[in-house]
XYZ file of N, CA and C in Angstrom:
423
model
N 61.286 147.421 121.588
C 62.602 148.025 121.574
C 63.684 146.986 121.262
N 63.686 145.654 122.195
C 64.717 144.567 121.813
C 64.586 144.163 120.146
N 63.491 144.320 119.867
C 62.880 143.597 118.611
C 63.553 144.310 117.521
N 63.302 145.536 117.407
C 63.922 146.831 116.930
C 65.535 146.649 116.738
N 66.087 147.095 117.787
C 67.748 146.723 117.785
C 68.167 145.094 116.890
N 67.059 144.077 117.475
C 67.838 142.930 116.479
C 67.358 142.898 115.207
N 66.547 143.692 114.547
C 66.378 144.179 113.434
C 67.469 144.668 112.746
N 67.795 145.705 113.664
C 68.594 146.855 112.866
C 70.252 145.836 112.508
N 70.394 144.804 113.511
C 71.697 144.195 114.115
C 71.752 143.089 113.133
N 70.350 142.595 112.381
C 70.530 141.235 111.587
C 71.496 141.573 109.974
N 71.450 142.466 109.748
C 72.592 142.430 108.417
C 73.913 142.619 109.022
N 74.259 142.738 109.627
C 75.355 142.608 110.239
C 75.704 140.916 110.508
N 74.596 140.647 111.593
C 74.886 138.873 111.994
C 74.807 138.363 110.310
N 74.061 138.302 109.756
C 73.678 137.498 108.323
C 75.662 137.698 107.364
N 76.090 139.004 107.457
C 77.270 139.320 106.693
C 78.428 138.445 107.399
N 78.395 138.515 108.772
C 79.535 137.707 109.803
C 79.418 136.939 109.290
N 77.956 135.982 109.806
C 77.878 134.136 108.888
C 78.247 133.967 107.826
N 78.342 134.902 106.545
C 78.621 134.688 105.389
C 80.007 134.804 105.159
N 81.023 135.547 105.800
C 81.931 135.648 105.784
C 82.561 134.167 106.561
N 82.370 134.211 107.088
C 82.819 132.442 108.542
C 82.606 131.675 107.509
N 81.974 131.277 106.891
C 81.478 130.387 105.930
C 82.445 130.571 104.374
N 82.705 131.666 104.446
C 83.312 131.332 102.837
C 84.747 131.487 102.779
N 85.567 130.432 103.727
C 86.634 130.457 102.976
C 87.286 129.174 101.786
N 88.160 129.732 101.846
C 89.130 129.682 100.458
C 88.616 128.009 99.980
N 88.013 127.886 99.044
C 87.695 126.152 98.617
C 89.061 125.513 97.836
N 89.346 124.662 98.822
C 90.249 123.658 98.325
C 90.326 122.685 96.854
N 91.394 123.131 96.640
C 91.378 121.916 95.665
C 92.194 121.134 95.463
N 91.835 119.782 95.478
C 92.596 118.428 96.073
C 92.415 117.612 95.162
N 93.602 116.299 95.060
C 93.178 114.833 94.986
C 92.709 114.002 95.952
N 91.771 113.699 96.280
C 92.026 112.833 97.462
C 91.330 111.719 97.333
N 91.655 110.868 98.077
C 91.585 109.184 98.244
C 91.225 108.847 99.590
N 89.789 108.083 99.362
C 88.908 108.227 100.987
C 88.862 106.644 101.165
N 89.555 105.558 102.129
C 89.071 104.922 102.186
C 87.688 104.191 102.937
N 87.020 103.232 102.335
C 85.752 102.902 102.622
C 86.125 101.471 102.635
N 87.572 100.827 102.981
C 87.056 99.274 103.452
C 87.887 99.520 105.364
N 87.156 97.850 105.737
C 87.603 97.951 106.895
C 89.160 97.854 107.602
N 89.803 98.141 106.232
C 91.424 97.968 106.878
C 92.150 99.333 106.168
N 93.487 99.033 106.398
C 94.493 100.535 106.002
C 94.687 99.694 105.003
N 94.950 101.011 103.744
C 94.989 100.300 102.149
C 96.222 101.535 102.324
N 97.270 101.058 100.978
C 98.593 101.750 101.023
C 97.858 102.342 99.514
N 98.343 103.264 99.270
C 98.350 104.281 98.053
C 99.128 104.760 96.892
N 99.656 104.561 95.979
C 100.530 105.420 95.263
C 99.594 106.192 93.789
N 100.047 107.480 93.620
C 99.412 108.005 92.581
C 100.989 108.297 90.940
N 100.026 107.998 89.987
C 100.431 108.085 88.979
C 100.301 109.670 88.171
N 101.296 110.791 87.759
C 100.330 111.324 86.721
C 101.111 112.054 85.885
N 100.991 113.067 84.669
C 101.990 114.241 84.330
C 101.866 115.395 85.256
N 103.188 115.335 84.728
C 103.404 117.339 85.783
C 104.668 117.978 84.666
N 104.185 119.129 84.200
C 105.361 119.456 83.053
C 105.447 118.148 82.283
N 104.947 117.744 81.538
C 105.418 117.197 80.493
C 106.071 115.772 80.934
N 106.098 115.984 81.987
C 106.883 114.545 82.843
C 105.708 113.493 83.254
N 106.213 112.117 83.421
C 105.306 111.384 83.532
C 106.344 111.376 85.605
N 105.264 110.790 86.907
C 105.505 110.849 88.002
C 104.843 109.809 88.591
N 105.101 109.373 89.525
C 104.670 108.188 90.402
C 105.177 108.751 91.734
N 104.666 108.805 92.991
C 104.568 108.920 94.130
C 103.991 107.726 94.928
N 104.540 107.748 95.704
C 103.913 106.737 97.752
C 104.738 106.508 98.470
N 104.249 105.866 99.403
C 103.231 105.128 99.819
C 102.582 106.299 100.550
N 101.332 106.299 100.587
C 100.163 106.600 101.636
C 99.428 105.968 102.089
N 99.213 105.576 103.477
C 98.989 104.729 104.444
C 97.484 105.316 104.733
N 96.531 105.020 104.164
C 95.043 105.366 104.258
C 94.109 104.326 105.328
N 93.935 105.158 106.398
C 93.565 104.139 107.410
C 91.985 104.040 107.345
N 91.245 103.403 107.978
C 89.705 102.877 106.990
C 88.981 103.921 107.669
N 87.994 104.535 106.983
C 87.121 105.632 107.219
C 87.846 106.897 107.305
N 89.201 106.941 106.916
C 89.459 108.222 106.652
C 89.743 108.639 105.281
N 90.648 109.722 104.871
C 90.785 109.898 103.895
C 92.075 110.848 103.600
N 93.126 110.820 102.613
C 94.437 111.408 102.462
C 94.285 112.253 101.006
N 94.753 113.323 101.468
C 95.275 114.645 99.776
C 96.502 113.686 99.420
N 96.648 113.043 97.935
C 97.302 112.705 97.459
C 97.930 114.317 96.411
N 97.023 115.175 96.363
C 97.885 115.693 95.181
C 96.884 117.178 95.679
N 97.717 117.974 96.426
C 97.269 119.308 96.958
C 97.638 120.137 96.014
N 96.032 121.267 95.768
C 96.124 122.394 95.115
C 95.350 121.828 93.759
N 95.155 123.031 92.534
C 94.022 122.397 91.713
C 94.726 121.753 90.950
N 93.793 120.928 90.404
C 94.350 119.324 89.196
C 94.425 120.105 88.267
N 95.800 119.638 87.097
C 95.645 120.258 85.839
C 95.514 119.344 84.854
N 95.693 117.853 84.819
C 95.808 116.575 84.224
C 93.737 116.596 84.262
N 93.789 115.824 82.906
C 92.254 114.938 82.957
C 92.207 113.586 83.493
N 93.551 113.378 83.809
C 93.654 111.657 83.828
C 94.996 111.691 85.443
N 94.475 110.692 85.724
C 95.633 110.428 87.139
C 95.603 109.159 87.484
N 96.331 108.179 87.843
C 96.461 106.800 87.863
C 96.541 106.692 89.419
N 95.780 105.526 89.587
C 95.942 104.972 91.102
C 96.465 103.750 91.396
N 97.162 103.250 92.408
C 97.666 101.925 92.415
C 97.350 101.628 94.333
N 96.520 100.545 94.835
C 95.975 100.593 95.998
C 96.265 99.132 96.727
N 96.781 98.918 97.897
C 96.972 97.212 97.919
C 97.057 97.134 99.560
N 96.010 96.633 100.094
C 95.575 95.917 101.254
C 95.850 94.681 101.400
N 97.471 94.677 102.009
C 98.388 93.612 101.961
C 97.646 92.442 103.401
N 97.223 93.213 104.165
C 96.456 91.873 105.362
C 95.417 91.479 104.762
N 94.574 91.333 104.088
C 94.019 90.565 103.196
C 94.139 90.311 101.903
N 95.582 90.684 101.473
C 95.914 90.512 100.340
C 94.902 90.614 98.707
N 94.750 91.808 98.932
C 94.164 92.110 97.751
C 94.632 93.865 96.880
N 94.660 93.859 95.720
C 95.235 94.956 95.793
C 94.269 95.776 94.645
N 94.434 97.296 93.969
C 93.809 97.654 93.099
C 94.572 98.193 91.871
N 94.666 97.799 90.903
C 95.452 98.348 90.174
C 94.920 98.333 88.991
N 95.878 98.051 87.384
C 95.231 98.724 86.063
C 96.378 98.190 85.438
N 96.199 98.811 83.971
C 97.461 98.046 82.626
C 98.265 99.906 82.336
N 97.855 100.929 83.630
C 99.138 101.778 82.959
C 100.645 101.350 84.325
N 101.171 101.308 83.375
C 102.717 101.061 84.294
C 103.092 102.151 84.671
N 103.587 102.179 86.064
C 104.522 102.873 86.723
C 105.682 102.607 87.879
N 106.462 102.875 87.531
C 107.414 102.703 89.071
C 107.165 103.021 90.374
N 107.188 101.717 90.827
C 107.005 102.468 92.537
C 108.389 101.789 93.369
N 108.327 101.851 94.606
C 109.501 101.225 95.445
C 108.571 100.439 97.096
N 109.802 100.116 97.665
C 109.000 99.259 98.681
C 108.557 100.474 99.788
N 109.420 101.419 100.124
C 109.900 102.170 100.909
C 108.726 103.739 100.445
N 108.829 104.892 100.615
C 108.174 106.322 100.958
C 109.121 106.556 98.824
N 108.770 106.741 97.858
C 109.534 106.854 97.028
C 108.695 108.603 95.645
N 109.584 108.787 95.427
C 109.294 109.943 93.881
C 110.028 109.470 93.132
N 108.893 108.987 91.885
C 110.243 108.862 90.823
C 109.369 109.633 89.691
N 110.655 110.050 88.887
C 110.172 111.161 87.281
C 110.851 109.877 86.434
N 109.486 109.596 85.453
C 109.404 108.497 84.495
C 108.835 107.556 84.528
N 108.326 106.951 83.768
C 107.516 105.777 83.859
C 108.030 104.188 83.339
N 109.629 104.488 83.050
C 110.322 103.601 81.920
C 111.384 103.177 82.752
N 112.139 101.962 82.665
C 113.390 101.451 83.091
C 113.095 101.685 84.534
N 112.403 100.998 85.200
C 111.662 101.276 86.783
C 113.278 100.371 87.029
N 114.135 99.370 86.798
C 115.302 99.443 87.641
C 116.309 99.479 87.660
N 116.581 100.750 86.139
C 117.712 101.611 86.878
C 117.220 102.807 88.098
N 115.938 103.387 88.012
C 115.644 103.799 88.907
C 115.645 103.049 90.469
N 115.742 102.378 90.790
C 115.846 101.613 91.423
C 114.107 100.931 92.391
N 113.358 100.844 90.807
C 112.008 100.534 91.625
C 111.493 99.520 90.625
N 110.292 98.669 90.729
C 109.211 97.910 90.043
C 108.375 98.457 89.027
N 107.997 98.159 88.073
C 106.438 98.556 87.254
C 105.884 97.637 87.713
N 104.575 98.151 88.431
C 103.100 97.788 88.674
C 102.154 98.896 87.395
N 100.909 97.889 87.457
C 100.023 98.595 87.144
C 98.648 99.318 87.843
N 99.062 100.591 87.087
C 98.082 101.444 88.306
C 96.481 101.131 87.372
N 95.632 101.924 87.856
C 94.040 102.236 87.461
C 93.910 103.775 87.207
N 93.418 103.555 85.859
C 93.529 105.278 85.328
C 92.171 105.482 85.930
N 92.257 106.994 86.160
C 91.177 107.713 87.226
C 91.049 109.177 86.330
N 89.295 108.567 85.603
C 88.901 110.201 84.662
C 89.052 111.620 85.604
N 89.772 112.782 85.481
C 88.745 113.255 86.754
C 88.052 114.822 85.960
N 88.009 114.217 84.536
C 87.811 115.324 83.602
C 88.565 116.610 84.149
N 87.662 117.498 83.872
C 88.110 119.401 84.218
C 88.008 119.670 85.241
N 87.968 118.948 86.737
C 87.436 119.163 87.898
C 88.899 119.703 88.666
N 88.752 120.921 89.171
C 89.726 121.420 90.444
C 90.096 120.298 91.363
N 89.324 119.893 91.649
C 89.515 119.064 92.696
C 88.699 117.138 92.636
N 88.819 116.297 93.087
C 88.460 115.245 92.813
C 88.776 114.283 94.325
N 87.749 113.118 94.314
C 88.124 112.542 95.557
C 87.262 111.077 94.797
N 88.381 110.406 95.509
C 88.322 109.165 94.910
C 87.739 107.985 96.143
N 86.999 106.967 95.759
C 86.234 106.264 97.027
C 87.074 104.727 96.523
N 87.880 104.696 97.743
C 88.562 102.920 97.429
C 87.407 101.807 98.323
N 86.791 100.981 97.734
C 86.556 99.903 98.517
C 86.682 98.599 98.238
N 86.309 97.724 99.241
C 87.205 96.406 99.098
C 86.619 95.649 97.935
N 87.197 94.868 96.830
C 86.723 94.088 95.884
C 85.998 93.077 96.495
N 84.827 93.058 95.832
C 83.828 91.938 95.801
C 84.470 90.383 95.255
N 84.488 89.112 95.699
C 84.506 88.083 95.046
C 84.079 87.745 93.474
């Protein structure tokens, strides 16, 4: 009789689990760090036709931060990464403006009338992918 009833009761449990299980899949940039210290963050990319630079994000070690929430529409996104207590940083030959301070800037040119620096970031493929997550770790000697 028990056997019976959880028979009759398992498409039901099987539909619950399936439902609990499927929500909404995210789609993110994100940036996971994998060394043993907090690495600071800024991302490079287009949005409309505009070239953008964003940071700082303060990525503390073994975790990981959404730099760019909701799905990617760019193939390409630039990273710029720098773990100032051991002084090492990650970067690349595309320029962008950043500042010392939490900063947005629209453009990639005349970083000071904007009132910021060109560094160079590290271009990051992330082809056609919704979503993408990027693994920072510490440079080898």
């Amino acid at each position: 009789m028990k056997k019976r009833r959880f028979l009759s009761l398992l498409p039901v449990l099987v539909l619950g689990v399936m439902l609990a299980g499927a929500g909404h899949a995210r789609a993110d940039f994100k940036v996971c760090n994998k060394t043993p210290e907090r690495v600071a963050v800024a991302l490079g990319f287009r949005q409309q036709g505009q070239w953008l630079s964003q940071g700082w994000w303060n990525v503390e070690p073994s975790r990981c931060a959404t730099l760019l929430p909701g799905k990617l529409s760019e193939t390409k996104y630039y990273l710029y990464a720098d773990a100032k207590a051991h002084n090492w940083f990650m970067g690349g030959g595309f320029r962008f403006c950043v500042k010392n301070d939490e900063f947005k800037i629209i453009g990639n040119s005349n970083c000071p009338l904007q009132g910021g620096s060109p560094l160079g970031f590290r271009e990051v493929a992330v082809g056609k992918n919704a979503t993408f997550v990027y693994e920072i770790y510490e440079p080898t000697p």
